[in-house]
CSV table of C-alpha atoms and ligand atoms in Angstrom, one decimal:
chain,number,residue,atom,x,y,z
A,30,MET,CA,-9.5,2.0,-25.0
A,31,ASN,CA,-11.5,1.0,-28.1
A,32,GLU,CA,-10.1,-2.4,-28.8
A,33,ARG,CA,-9.7,-5.1,-26.2
A,34,VAL,CA,-6.4,-4.7,-24.3
A,35,SER,CA,-4.6,-7.0,-21.9
A,36,VAL,CA,-2.6,-5.2,-19.2
A,37,ILE,CA,0.7,-6.7,-18.3
A,38,VAL,CA,2.7,-5.3,-15.4
A,39,ALA,CA,6.4,-6.0,-14.9
A,40,SER,CA,8.3,-5.2,-11.6
A,41,ASN,CA,11.2,-6.6,-9.8
A,42,ARG,CA,9.3,-7.2,-6.5
A,43,GLY,CA,6.0,-8.9,-6.9
A,44,PRO,CA,2.6,-7.8,-5.6
A,45,VAL,CA,2.6,-10.7,-3.1
A,46,THR,CA,5.2,-13.0,-1.7
A,47,PHE,CA,4.4,-16.6,-0.8
A,48,GLU,CA,5.3,-18.0,2.6
A,49,PRO,CA,4.2,-21.4,4.1
A,50,ASP,CA,1.5,-21.0,6.8
A,51,ALA,CA,1.3,-23.0,10.0
A,52,ASN,CA,0.1,-26.1,8.0
A,53,GLY,CA,2.8,-25.8,5.4
A,54,GLU,CA,0.4,-24.4,2.8
A,55,LEU,CA,1.7,-21.5,0.7
A,56,GLU,CA,0.0,-18.3,1.6
A,57,ALA,CA,0.2,-15.1,-0.4
A,58,ARG,CA,1.2,-12.0,1.7
A,59,ARG,CA,0.4,-8.7,0.0
A,60,GLY,CA,2.8,-5.8,-0.1
A,61,ALA,CA,1.6,-2.5,1.3
A,62,GLY,CA,1.3,0.7,-0.6
A,63,GLY,CA,-0.5,2.6,-3.3
A,64,LEU,CA,1.5,1.0,-6.1
A,65,VAL,CA,0.2,-2.5,-5.5
A,66,THR,CA,-3.3,-1.3,-4.9
A,67,ALA,CA,-3.4,0.8,-8.1
A,68,LEU,CA,-1.9,-1.9,-10.3
A,69,THR,CA,-3.9,-4.8,-8.9
A,70,GLY,CA,-7.0,-2.7,-9.4
A,71,ALA,CA,-6.1,-2.2,-13.1
A,72,LEU,CA,-5.1,-5.9,-13.5
A,73,HIS,CA,-8.3,-7.0,-11.8
A,74,GLU,CA,-10.5,-5.2,-14.3
A,75,ALA,CA,-8.5,-6.4,-17.3
A,76,GLU,CA,-7.9,-9.9,-15.8
A,77,GLY,CA,-4.3,-9.1,-16.6
A,78,LEU,CA,-0.9,-10.6,-15.8
A,79,TRP,CA,1.9,-9.5,-13.4
A,80,VAL,CA,5.5,-10.6,-14.1
A,81,SER,CA,8.1,-10.3,-11.3
A,82,ALA,CA,11.2,-11.9,-10.0
A,83,ALA,CA,10.8,-14.7,-7.4
A,84,MET,CA,12.3,-13.3,-4.2
A,85,SER,CA,11.6,-16.2,-1.8
A,86,ASP,CA,11.7,-20.0,-1.8
A,87,GLY,CA,7.9,-19.7,-1.3
A,88,ASP,CA,7.6,-17.7,-4.6
A,89,ARG,CA,9.6,-20.3,-6.4
A,90,ALA,CA,7.6,-23.2,-4.9
A,91,ALA,CA,4.3,-21.4,-5.9
A,92,ALA,CA,5.5,-20.9,-9.5
A,93,ARG,CA,6.7,-24.6,-9.8
A,94,ALA,CA,3.3,-25.8,-8.6
A,95,ALA,CA,1.3,-23.6,-11.1
A,96,PRO,CA,0.5,-24.9,-14.6
A,97,GLY,CA,2.9,-23.2,-17.0
A,98,GLY,CA,4.4,-21.4,-14.1
A,99,VAL,CA,1.5,-18.9,-14.1
A,100,ILE,CA,-0.3,-18.6,-10.8
A,101,ASP,CA,-4.0,-17.9,-10.9
A,102,MET,CA,-4.5,-15.4,-8.1
A,103,ARG,CA,-8.2,-16.2,-8.0
A,104,ALA,CA,-7.3,-18.9,-5.5
A,105,HIS,CA,-6.0,-16.0,-3.3
A,106,GLY,CA,-8.9,-13.6,-3.8
A,107,ALA,CA,-7.8,-11.5,-6.7
A,108,ALA,CA,-8.6,-11.8,-10.5
A,109,TYR,CA,-5.2,-11.6,-12.1
A,110,ARG,CA,-2.4,-14.0,-12.9
A,111,LEU,CA,1.2,-13.8,-11.7
A,112,ARG,CA,4.3,-15.2,-13.3
A,113,PHE,CA,7.5,-15.3,-11.2
A,114,LEU,CA,10.9,-15.5,-13.0
A,115,ASP,CA,13.3,-17.8,-11.2
A,116,ILE,CA,16.7,-16.1,-11.7
A,117,PRO,CA,20.0,-17.8,-10.7
A,118,ALA,CA,21.1,-16.4,-7.3
A,119,ASP,CA,24.5,-14.9,-8.4
A,120,THR,CA,23.0,-13.2,-11.5
A,121,TYR,CA,20.2,-11.8,-9.3
A,122,ASP,CA,22.7,-10.5,-6.8
A,123,GLY,CA,24.6,-8.6,-9.5
A,124,TYR,CA,21.4,-7.2,-11.0
A,125,TYR,CA,19.7,-6.3,-7.6
A,126,ASN,CA,22.3,-5.6,-5.0
A,127,GLY,CA,25.1,-4.7,-7.4
A,128,ILE,CA,23.4,-2.4,-10.0
A,129,SER,CA,19.8,-1.6,-8.9
A,130,ASN,CA,20.6,-0.9,-5.2
A,131,GLY,CA,24.3,-0.3,-5.3
A,132,VAL,CA,24.6,2.0,-8.3
A,133,LEU,CA,21.2,3.2,-9.7
A,134,TRP,CA,19.6,3.9,-6.3
A,135,PHE,CA,22.7,5.9,-5.3
A,136,ALA,CA,22.8,7.8,-8.5
A,137,HIS,CA,19.2,8.9,-8.5
A,138,HIS,CA,19.3,9.8,-4.8
A,139,TYR,CA,22.6,11.7,-5.0
A,140,LEU,CA,24.0,9.4,-2.2
A,141,TRP,CA,27.7,9.3,-3.2
A,142,ASP,CA,30.3,11.2,-1.2
A,143,ALA,CA,32.0,12.2,-4.5
A,144,VAL,CA,35.5,12.7,-3.2
A,145,ARG,CA,35.9,8.9,-2.7
A,146,ALA,CA,32.9,7.2,-4.3
A,147,PRO,CA,32.0,5.8,-6.7
A,148,SER,CA,35.1,4.3,-8.2
A,149,PHE,CA,33.9,1.9,-10.9
A,150,GLY,CA,35.9,-1.3,-11.7
A,151,GLU,CA,35.7,-4.8,-13.1
A,152,SER,CA,33.1,-6.0,-10.6
A,153,ASP,CA,30.7,-3.3,-11.5
A,154,LEU,CA,30.9,-4.2,-15.2
A,155,ARG,CA,30.3,-7.8,-14.3
A,156,ALA,CA,27.3,-6.8,-12.3
A,157,TRP,CA,26.1,-4.7,-15.2
A,158,ASP,CA,26.2,-7.8,-17.4
A,159,ASP,CA,23.9,-9.4,-14.8
A,160,TYR,CA,21.6,-6.4,-14.9
A,161,VAL,CA,21.5,-6.6,-18.8
A,162,ALA,CA,20.8,-10.4,-18.6
A,163,VAL,CA,17.9,-10.0,-16.1
A,164,ASN,CA,16.4,-7.2,-18.1
A,165,GLN,CA,16.7,-9.3,-21.2
A,166,ARG,CA,15.0,-12.3,-19.5
A,167,PHE,CA,12.1,-10.0,-18.4
A,168,ALA,CA,11.7,-8.6,-22.0
A,169,GLU,CA,11.6,-12.2,-23.4
A,170,VAL,CA,9.0,-13.4,-21.0
A,171,LEU,CA,6.9,-10.2,-21.5
A,172,ALA,CA,7.0,-10.6,-25.3
A,173,GLU,CA,6.1,-14.3,-25.0
A,174,GLU,CA,3.2,-13.6,-22.6
A,175,GLY,CA,2.1,-10.7,-24.8
A,176,GLY,CA,1.6,-13.0,-27.7
A,177,ARG,CA,-0.6,-15.3,-25.6
A,178,GLN,CA,-3.1,-12.7,-24.3
A,179,PRO,CA,-6.6,-12.4,-25.7
A,180,GLY,CA,-6.3,-8.6,-26.4
A,181,ARG,CA,-3.6,-6.2,-27.6
A,182,PRO,CA,-0.9,-6.3,-24.8
A,183,VAL,CA,-0.3,-3.0,-23.0
A,184,TYR,CA,2.8,-3.1,-20.8
A,185,LEU,CA,3.3,-1.2,-17.5
A,186,VAL,CA,7.0,-1.6,-16.6
A,187,GLN,CA,8.1,-0.4,-13.2
A,188,ASP,CA,11.2,1.3,-11.9
A,189,TYR,CA,15.0,1.5,-12.2
A,190,HIS,CA,15.4,-2.3,-11.9
A,191,LEU,CA,13.9,-2.7,-15.4
A,192,ALA,CA,15.2,0.4,-17.2
A,193,LEU,CA,16.4,-1.6,-20.2
A,194,VAL,CA,13.2,-3.6,-20.7
A,195,PRO,CA,11.3,-1.1,-22.9
A,196,ARG,CA,14.0,-1.1,-25.6
A,197,MET,CA,14.6,-4.8,-25.4
A,198,LEU,CA,10.8,-5.5,-25.6
A,199,ARG,CA,10.4,-3.1,-28.5
A,200,GLU,CA,13.1,-5.1,-30.4
A,201,LEU,CA,11.2,-8.3,-29.8
A,202,ALA,CA,7.7,-7.0,-30.3
A,203,PRO,CA,7.9,-3.7,-32.2
A,204,GLU,CA,4.2,-2.9,-32.1
A,205,SER,CA,3.9,-3.1,-28.3
A,206,LEU,CA,2.4,-0.3,-26.3
A,207,ILE,CA,4.9,0.2,-23.5
A,208,ALA,CA,4.9,2.6,-20.5
A,209,HIS,CA,7.8,2.8,-18.0
A,210,PHE,CA,7.3,4.4,-14.6
A,211,SER,CA,10.1,5.6,-12.3
A,212,HIS,CA,9.2,5.7,-8.6
A,213,THR,CA,12.5,7.2,-7.7
A,214,PRO,CA,13.8,10.7,-8.4
A,215,ILE,CA,15.9,11.0,-11.6
A,216,ALA,CA,19.3,12.5,-11.2
A,217,GLY,CA,20.1,15.6,-13.1
A,218,PRO,CA,22.3,15.3,-16.2
A,219,THR,CA,25.6,16.3,-14.5
A,220,TYR,CA,25.2,13.9,-11.7
A,221,LEU,CA,24.0,11.1,-13.9
A,222,ARG,CA,27.2,11.3,-15.9
A,223,ILE,CA,29.0,9.9,-12.9
A,224,LEU,CA,27.8,6.5,-14.3
A,225,PRO,CA,30.1,4.7,-16.8
A,226,THR,CA,29.0,5.6,-20.3
A,227,VAL,CA,27.8,2.1,-21.0
A,228,MET,CA,25.4,2.4,-18.1
A,229,HIS,CA,24.5,6.0,-18.6
A,230,ASP,CA,23.6,5.7,-22.3
A,231,GLY,CA,22.2,2.2,-21.9
A,232,LEU,CA,19.7,3.3,-19.2
A,233,LEU,CA,18.5,6.3,-21.2
A,234,ARG,CA,18.2,4.5,-24.5
A,235,GLY,CA,16.6,1.5,-22.6
A,236,MET,CA,13.9,3.7,-21.2
A,237,LEU,CA,13.4,5.5,-24.5
A,238,GLY,CA,12.1,2.2,-26.0
A,239,ALA,CA,8.8,3.1,-24.2
A,240,ASP,CA,5.9,5.0,-25.7
A,241,VAL,CA,5.3,6.8,-22.4
A,242,LEU,CA,7.7,7.6,-19.6
A,243,GLY,CA,6.1,8.4,-16.2
A,244,PHE,CA,7.5,10.2,-13.2
A,245,HIS,CA,6.1,11.4,-9.9
A,246,SER,CA,7.3,14.9,-10.2
A,247,GLN,CA,7.9,17.4,-12.9
A,248,THR,CA,11.5,17.9,-11.8
A,249,TRP,CA,12.3,14.2,-12.4
A,250,ALA,CA,10.7,14.4,-15.8
A,251,GLU,CA,12.7,17.5,-16.7
A,252,ASN,CA,15.9,15.8,-15.5
A,253,PHE,CA,15.2,12.9,-17.8
A,254,LEU,CA,14.5,15.2,-20.7
A,255,MET,CA,17.8,17.1,-20.2
A,256,SER,CA,19.9,13.9,-19.9
A,257,SER,CA,18.4,12.4,-23.1
A,258,ARG,CA,19.2,15.6,-25.0
A,259,SER,CA,22.9,14.6,-24.8
A,260,LEU,CA,22.5,11.4,-26.8
A,261,PRO,CA,23.2,11.5,-30.5
A,262,GLY,CA,20.1,11.2,-32.6
A,263,VAL,CA,17.7,12.0,-29.8
A,264,ARG,CA,15.6,15.2,-30.0
A,265,ALA,CA,14.2,16.2,-26.6
A,266,ASP,CA,11.5,18.9,-26.7
A,267,LEU,CA,11.4,20.3,-23.1
A,268,ALA,CA,8.4,22.6,-23.7
A,269,ARG,CA,6.2,19.8,-25.1
A,270,SER,CA,7.7,17.1,-22.9
A,271,ARG,CA,8.3,14.8,-25.8
A,272,ILE,CA,11.4,13.0,-27.2
A,273,GLY,CA,11.9,12.0,-30.8
A,274,VAL,CA,14.1,8.9,-31.2
A,275,ASP,CA,14.4,6.2,-33.9
A,276,GLY,CA,11.5,7.8,-35.8
A,277,ARG,CA,9.2,7.5,-32.8
A,278,GLN,CA,7.8,9.9,-30.3
A,279,VAL,CA,8.2,9.3,-26.5
A,280,LEU,CA,5.8,11.1,-24.2
A,281,VAL,CA,7.3,12.2,-20.9
A,282,ARG,CA,4.5,12.6,-18.3
A,283,THR,CA,4.0,13.4,-14.6
A,284,HIS,CA,1.6,11.2,-12.7
A,285,PRO,CA,2.0,11.5,-8.9
A,286,ILE,CA,0.8,8.4,-7.1
A,287,SER,CA,-1.2,8.5,-3.9
A,288,VAL,CA,-2.3,6.1,-1.1
A,289,ASP,CA,-5.3,3.9,-0.8
A,290,ALA,CA,-7.3,5.9,1.8
A,291,ARG,CA,-10.0,3.3,2.4
A,292,ALA,CA,-7.6,0.4,3.1
A,293,LEU,CA,-5.5,2.6,5.3
A,294,ARG,CA,-8.4,3.8,7.4
A,295,GLU,CA,-9.7,0.3,7.7
A,296,SER,CA,-6.3,-0.9,9.0
A,297,ALA,CA,-6.4,1.9,11.6
A,298,THR,CA,-9.6,0.6,13.1
A,299,GLU,CA,-8.4,-3.0,13.6
A,300,PRO,CA,-8.0,-4.2,17.1
A,301,GLY,CA,-4.1,-4.5,16.8
A,302,ALA,CA,-3.9,-0.8,15.8
A,303,ARG,CA,-6.2,0.3,18.6
A,304,ARG,CA,-4.1,-1.6,21.1
A,305,ARG,CA,-0.9,0.0,19.9
A,306,ARG,CA,-2.5,3.4,19.9
A,307,ARG,CA,-3.4,2.9,23.6
A,308,GLU,CA,0.2,1.8,24.4
A,309,ILE,CA,1.8,4.8,22.6
A,310,ASN,CA,-0.6,7.2,24.3
A,311,ARG,CA,0.2,5.7,27.7
A,312,ARG,CA,3.9,6.1,27.1
A,313,ARG,CA,3.7,9.7,25.8
A,314,GLY,CA,1.6,10.8,28.8
A,315,ASN,CA,1.1,14.6,28.3
A,316,GLN,CA,4.2,15.1,26.2
A,317,ARG,CA,3.9,16.3,22.6
A,318,LEU,CA,4.9,13.7,20.0
A,319,ILE,CA,7.2,14.1,17.0
A,320,LEU,CA,7.1,11.0,14.7
A,321,ARG,CA,9.0,9.7,11.9
A,322,VAL,CA,8.2,6.5,10.0
A,323,ASP,CA,10.7,5.3,7.5
A,324,ARG,CA,12.6,2.4,5.9
A,325,LEU,CA,16.0,2.5,7.4
A,326,GLU,CA,17.4,3.9,4.2
A,327,LEU,CA,20.2,6.3,3.4
A,328,SER,CA,18.1,8.7,1.5
A,329,LYS,CA,15.7,9.3,4.4
A,330,ASN,CA,18.2,11.5,6.3
A,331,ILE,CA,17.5,10.0,9.7
A,332,VAL,CA,20.7,11.1,11.4
A,333,ARG,CA,20.4,14.8,10.4
A,334,GLY,CA,16.7,14.6,11.6
A,335,PHE,CA,17.9,13.6,15.0
A,336,GLN,CA,20.6,16.3,15.0
A,337,ALA,CA,18.0,18.9,14.1
A,338,TYR,CA,15.9,17.7,17.1
A,339,GLU,CA,18.9,17.9,19.3
A,340,LEU,CA,19.6,21.4,18.2
A,341,PHE,CA,16.0,22.4,18.8
A,342,LEU,CA,16.2,21.0,22.4
A,343,ARG,CA,19.5,22.8,23.1
A,344,ARG,CA,18.1,26.1,21.7
A,345,VAL,CA,14.8,25.9,23.6
A,346,PRO,CA,15.4,23.9,26.8
A,347,SER,CA,11.9,24.6,28.0
A,348,TRP,CA,10.8,21.8,25.7
A,349,ARG,CA,12.9,19.2,27.4
A,350,GLY,CA,10.7,16.7,29.2
A,351,ARG,CA,7.6,18.0,27.3
A,352,VAL,CA,8.2,16.4,23.9
A,353,SER,CA,9.5,13.1,22.6
A,354,PHE,CA,10.6,11.8,19.3
A,355,LEU,CA,9.3,8.4,18.2
A,356,ALA,CA,11.3,6.9,15.3
A,357,LEU,CA,9.8,3.8,13.7
A,358,LEU,CA,12.3,2.4,11.3
A,359,SER,CA,12.0,-0.8,9.2
A,360,PRO,CA,15.2,-2.5,8.2
A,361,SER,CA,15.9,-2.4,4.5
A,362,ARG,CA,18.6,-3.9,2.1
A,363,MET,CA,20.7,-5.1,5.0
A,364,GLU,CA,22.8,-7.1,2.4
A,365,LEU,CA,24.6,-3.8,1.6
A,366,ASP,CA,27.5,-2.7,3.8
A,367,ALA,CA,26.5,1.0,3.5
A,368,TYR,CA,23.0,0.2,4.8
A,369,ARG,CA,24.2,-1.7,7.8
A,370,ALA,CA,26.7,1.0,8.6
A,371,TYR,CA,23.9,3.7,8.4
A,372,ALA,CA,21.6,1.7,10.6
A,373,GLU,CA,24.4,1.6,13.3
A,374,GLU,CA,25.0,5.3,12.8
A,375,CYS,CA,21.3,6.1,13.4
A,376,LEU,CA,21.2,4.0,16.6
A,377,ALA,CA,24.4,5.5,17.9
A,378,GLU,CA,23.3,9.1,17.3
A,379,ALA,CA,19.9,8.5,19.1
A,380,GLU,CA,21.8,6.9,22.0
A,381,ARG,CA,24.3,9.8,22.2
A,382,ILE,CA,21.5,12.4,22.3
A,383,ASN,CA,19.6,10.4,24.9
A,384,ARG,CA,22.7,10.2,27.0
A,385,GLU,CA,23.6,13.8,26.7
A,386,LEU,CA,20.1,15.4,27.0
A,387,GLY,CA,18.0,12.7,28.7
A,388,GLU,CA,16.9,12.9,32.3
A,389,PRO,CA,16.0,10.1,34.7
A,390,ALA,CA,12.3,10.3,33.9
A,391,TRP,CA,12.6,11.4,30.2
A,392,SER,CA,14.3,10.1,27.2
A,393,PRO,CA,14.3,12.4,24.1
A,394,ILE,CA,14.3,9.7,21.4
A,395,ASP,CA,12.5,6.4,21.3
A,396,ILE,CA,13.8,4.4,18.4
A,397,HIS,CA,12.4,1.1,17.1
A,398,VAL,CA,14.0,-0.9,14.3
A,399,GLN,CA,11.6,-3.5,13.1
A,400,ASP,CA,9.0,-4.1,10.4
A,401,ASP,CA,6.0,-2.7,12.2
A,402,TYR,CA,3.2,-1.6,9.9
A,403,VAL,CA,0.5,-1.8,12.6
A,404,GLY,CA,2.7,0.3,14.9
A,405,ALA,CA,3.1,2.9,12.2
A,406,VAL,CA,-0.6,3.1,11.4
A,407,ALA,CA,-1.3,3.5,15.2
A,408,ALA,CA,1.3,6.2,15.6
A,409,TYR,CA,0.0,8.2,12.6
A,410,GLY,CA,-3.1,8.8,14.6
A,411,LEU,CA,-1.2,10.4,17.5
A,412,TYR,CA,1.6,12.7,16.3
A,413,ASP,CA,1.8,16.4,16.8
A,414,VAL,CA,4.6,16.7,14.2
A,415,LEU,CA,5.4,14.3,11.4
A,416,MET,CA,9.0,14.7,10.3
A,417,VAL,CA,9.6,13.7,6.6
A,418,ASN,CA,13.0,15.1,5.7
A,419,PRO,CA,14.5,12.9,3.0
A,420,VAL,CA,17.7,14.1,1.3
A,421,ILE,CA,15.7,13.4,-1.9
A,422,ASP,CA,12.7,11.1,-2.5
A,423,GLY,CA,10.8,10.0,-5.6
A,424,MET,CA,7.5,10.7,-3.8
A,425,ASN,CA,7.2,9.7,-0.1
A,426,LEU,CA,4.0,8.1,0.9
A,427,VAL,CA,4.5,8.6,4.7
A,428,ALA,CA,3.8,12.3,4.0
A,429,MET,CA,0.3,11.2,2.7
A,430,GLU,CA,-0.5,8.4,5.1
A,431,GLY,CA,0.1,10.4,8.2
A,432,PRO,CA,-2.3,13.3,7.5
A,433,LEU,CA,-5.0,10.8,6.5
A,434,LEU,CA,-5.0,9.1,9.8
A,435,ASN,CA,-3.9,11.8,12.2
A,436,ARG,CA,-6.4,12.9,14.9
A,437,ARG,CA,-4.5,15.8,16.5
A,438,HIS,CA,-4.2,18.3,13.6
A,439,GLY,CA,-0.6,17.3,13.5
A,440,VAL,CA,1.9,19.4,11.4
A,441,LEU,CA,3.9,18.0,8.5
A,442,VAL,CA,7.5,19.0,8.3
A,443,LEU,CA,8.5,18.2,4.7
A,444,SER,CA,11.7,18.2,2.7
A,445,ARG,CA,11.5,20.4,-0.4
A,446,ASN,CA,13.3,17.5,-2.2
A,447,ALA,CA,10.5,14.9,-1.7
A,448,GLY,CA,8.3,14.4,-4.8
A,449,ALA,CA,5.3,14.8,-2.5
A,450,PHE,CA,6.4,18.4,-1.8
A,451,GLY,CA,5.0,19.4,-5.3
A,452,ARG,CA,1.4,18.6,-4.1
A,453,LEU,CA,1.6,19.0,-0.3
A,454,GLY,CA,4.2,21.6,0.2
A,455,ARG,CA,1.8,24.5,0.6
A,456,TYR,CA,0.2,22.9,3.7
A,457,ALA,CA,3.6,21.7,5.2
A,458,VAL,CA,6.4,23.4,7.0
A,459,PRO,CA,9.1,23.2,4.3
A,460,VAL,CA,12.7,22.3,5.1
A,461,ASN,CA,16.0,22.0,3.3
A,462,PRO,CA,17.1,18.5,4.4
A,463,PHE,CA,20.8,19.5,4.7
A,464,ASP,CA,20.2,22.5,6.9
A,465,ILE,CA,20.1,21.4,10.5
A,466,GLY,CA,19.3,24.9,11.7
A,467,GLU,CA,16.3,25.3,9.4
A,468,MET,CA,15.0,21.9,10.4
A,469,ALA,CA,15.4,22.7,14.1
A,470,THR,CA,13.4,26.0,13.6
A,471,ALA,CA,10.8,24.0,11.6
A,472,LEU,CA,10.3,21.7,14.6
A,473,GLU,CA,9.8,24.6,16.9
A,474,THR,CA,7.4,26.4,14.5
A,475,ALA,CA,5.4,23.2,14.2
A,476,LEU,CA,5.2,22.6,17.9
A,477,ASP,CA,4.2,26.3,18.6
A,478,MET,CA,1.7,26.6,15.8
A,479,PRO,CA,-1.7,27.8,16.9
A,480,LEU,CA,-4.6,25.3,16.7
A,481,GLY,CA,-6.5,27.2,14.0
A,482,GLU,CA,-3.5,27.1,11.7
A,483,ARG,CA,-2.8,23.5,12.4
A,484,GLN,CA,-6.4,22.6,11.6
A,485,ARG,CA,-6.3,24.5,8.3
A,486,ARG,CA,-3.2,22.8,7.2
A,487,ALA,CA,-4.3,19.3,8.4
A,488,ARG,CA,-7.6,19.6,6.5
A,489,GLY,CA,-5.7,20.8,3.4
A,490,LEU,CA,-3.4,17.9,3.4
A,491,SER,CA,-6.0,15.2,3.8
A,492,ARG,CA,-8.2,16.9,1.1
A,493,LEU,CA,-5.3,16.9,-1.4
A,494,VAL,CA,-4.5,13.2,-0.7
A,495,LEU,CA,-8.1,12.1,-1.0
A,496,ALA,CA,-8.5,14.0,-4.2
A,497,ASN,CA,-5.9,11.8,-5.9
A,498,PRO,CA,-6.9,8.2,-5.5
A,499,PRO,CA,-4.4,5.5,-6.7
A,500,GLU,CA,-6.8,4.5,-9.6
A,501,ARG,CA,-6.1,7.9,-11.1
A,502,TRP,CA,-2.4,7.2,-11.3
A,503,VAL,CA,-2.8,4.0,-13.3
A,504,GLY,CA,-5.8,5.4,-15.3
A,505,GLY,CA,-3.7,8.4,-16.5
A,506,GLN,CA,-1.0,6.0,-17.8
A,507,LEU,CA,-3.5,3.9,-19.7
A,508,GLU,CA,-4.9,7.1,-21.3
A,509,ASP,CA,-1.4,8.1,-22.3
A,510,LEU,CA,-0.9,4.8,-24.0
A,511,GLU,CA,-4.2,5.0,-25.8
A,512,ARG,CA,-3.1,8.5,-27.1
A,513,ALA,CA,0.2,7.0,-28.2
A,514,ARG,CA,-1.6,4.2,-30.0
A,515,ARG,CA,-3.9,6.6,-31.8
A,516,ARG,CA,-1.0,8.8,-32.8
A,517,ARG,CA,0.9,5.8,-34.1
A,518,THR,CA,-2.2,4.6,-36.1
A,519,SER,CA,-2.7,8.0,-37.7
A,520,ALA,CA,1.0,8.2,-38.6
A,521,GLN,CA,0.8,4.8,-40.3
A,522,THR,CA,-2.3,5.6,-42.3
A,523,SER,CA,-1.3,9.1,-43.4
B,617,G6P,C1,11.1,2.1,-2.7
B,617,G6P,C2,11.0,2.9,-3.9
B,617,G6P,C3,10.7,2.1,-5.1
B,617,G6P,C4,11.4,0.8,-5.2
B,617,G6P,C5,11.4,0.1,-3.9
B,617,G6P,C6,12.3,-1.1,-3.9
B,617,G6P,O1,9.8,1.8,-2.3
B,617,G6P,O2,10.2,4.0,-3.8
B,617,G6P,O3,11.0,2.9,-6.2
B,617,G6P,O4,11.0,0.0,-6.2
B,617,G6P,O5,11.8,0.9,-2.9
B,617,G6P,O6,12.5,-1.6,-2.7
B,617,G6P,P1,13.1,-3.1,-2.5
B,617,G6P,O7,12.9,-3.4,-1.1
B,617,G6P,O8,12.3,-4.0,-3.4
B,617,G6P,O9,14.5,-3.0,-2.9
């Protein structure tokens, strides 16, 4: 960019969370993943600011102890500042559990069983008010912080939690340069219309307050363009991926994120990961290993994955005793009934399959439910088949992490509905996540694949992942915003 800019990131969950250490001192624990790496990298260079909701007592305590509530992360080894918003618990509950997780996540991942759900009522509208209030609070703080920065503020707003922020921020600070990025899929126009109109139109118009809208896959971008077309006064140009609204142009762009290969490879060489690799290897003996690593999340399609494996074992009994399925599942959003019920269903299905097909010296499925990043990093090195079969997924970083660390030319079985499929699909065994038969065949194909073919695919996968470092994801968005700024300046002067 030609003039000095100050990068401001906004996301619901912060890049770190504060917890007291053994001496009671607050310690910053960093979240894993490409998003945090890419954005902290960009903030580091620009000495920028990150605005997030406080999610723990430690976050609130750290914010209270910081001058003006802004935490200087230099004390924690990073050159950016962090501001936590302390939102009253009941408002936060409506915004986060009620709308973000309970409605928007379900809509964008097609998770409703439409005969019975959803059925919107008063409590959803109250939760929507909370969602509006939290988005408004974010917008106000972003506008206020933008006015304090040394350079022109450039905002990078993240995800479905903050879909209303771009429009609200534009009303408060009309000249702002705003990008909004969706890390989830975006439901197609028919499905999105399940939402009450106030939510449907509010979300679309909220996001349209941005200069640039980013998505991980072209399909999600097209879905957004098609939904916006239904709004009065909005002109969506699908061919040029642009939307005209309120006399402004909104660019709709695809920037697939990737993983931080260096950090991931470093974590795989740490003593804890080595120890775990030895343990997993001892247990598997000379069996082949199918692996899945997921949040225990409805969209990940864990139950159908087990059923496909069961079908494969029934169809090809010679594999019994020669293969095992390791499922590393980390608990997620356990405040929601549907998530707790799904967790039980996953455990019950694994137990049933073990009971029906297991033998005294062999158990078909080994399921672990806990936060276990080190275990995942260790297991990535050892799989023969990595099963990634989400119903639908914005991107899916497991499909990238596995091939980077795997040492056995393991095969990736990948859902056609994962955003990652667009880049990695040609080196994966593709599956329809609803088709148990096709997934069972895919497991068999992967296990029987000749070494030369496995090597070719494994090399292709890691090459593609390495070719797209996380810095490129954020760099592309900043370039888009610079383009938007130039276009706006030339429109004003002509
Ligand atoms: C996944 C999605 C992100 C989302 C995050 C929220 O990682 O890909 O789009 O922001 O979940 O998770 P949380 O645990 O904060 O609800």
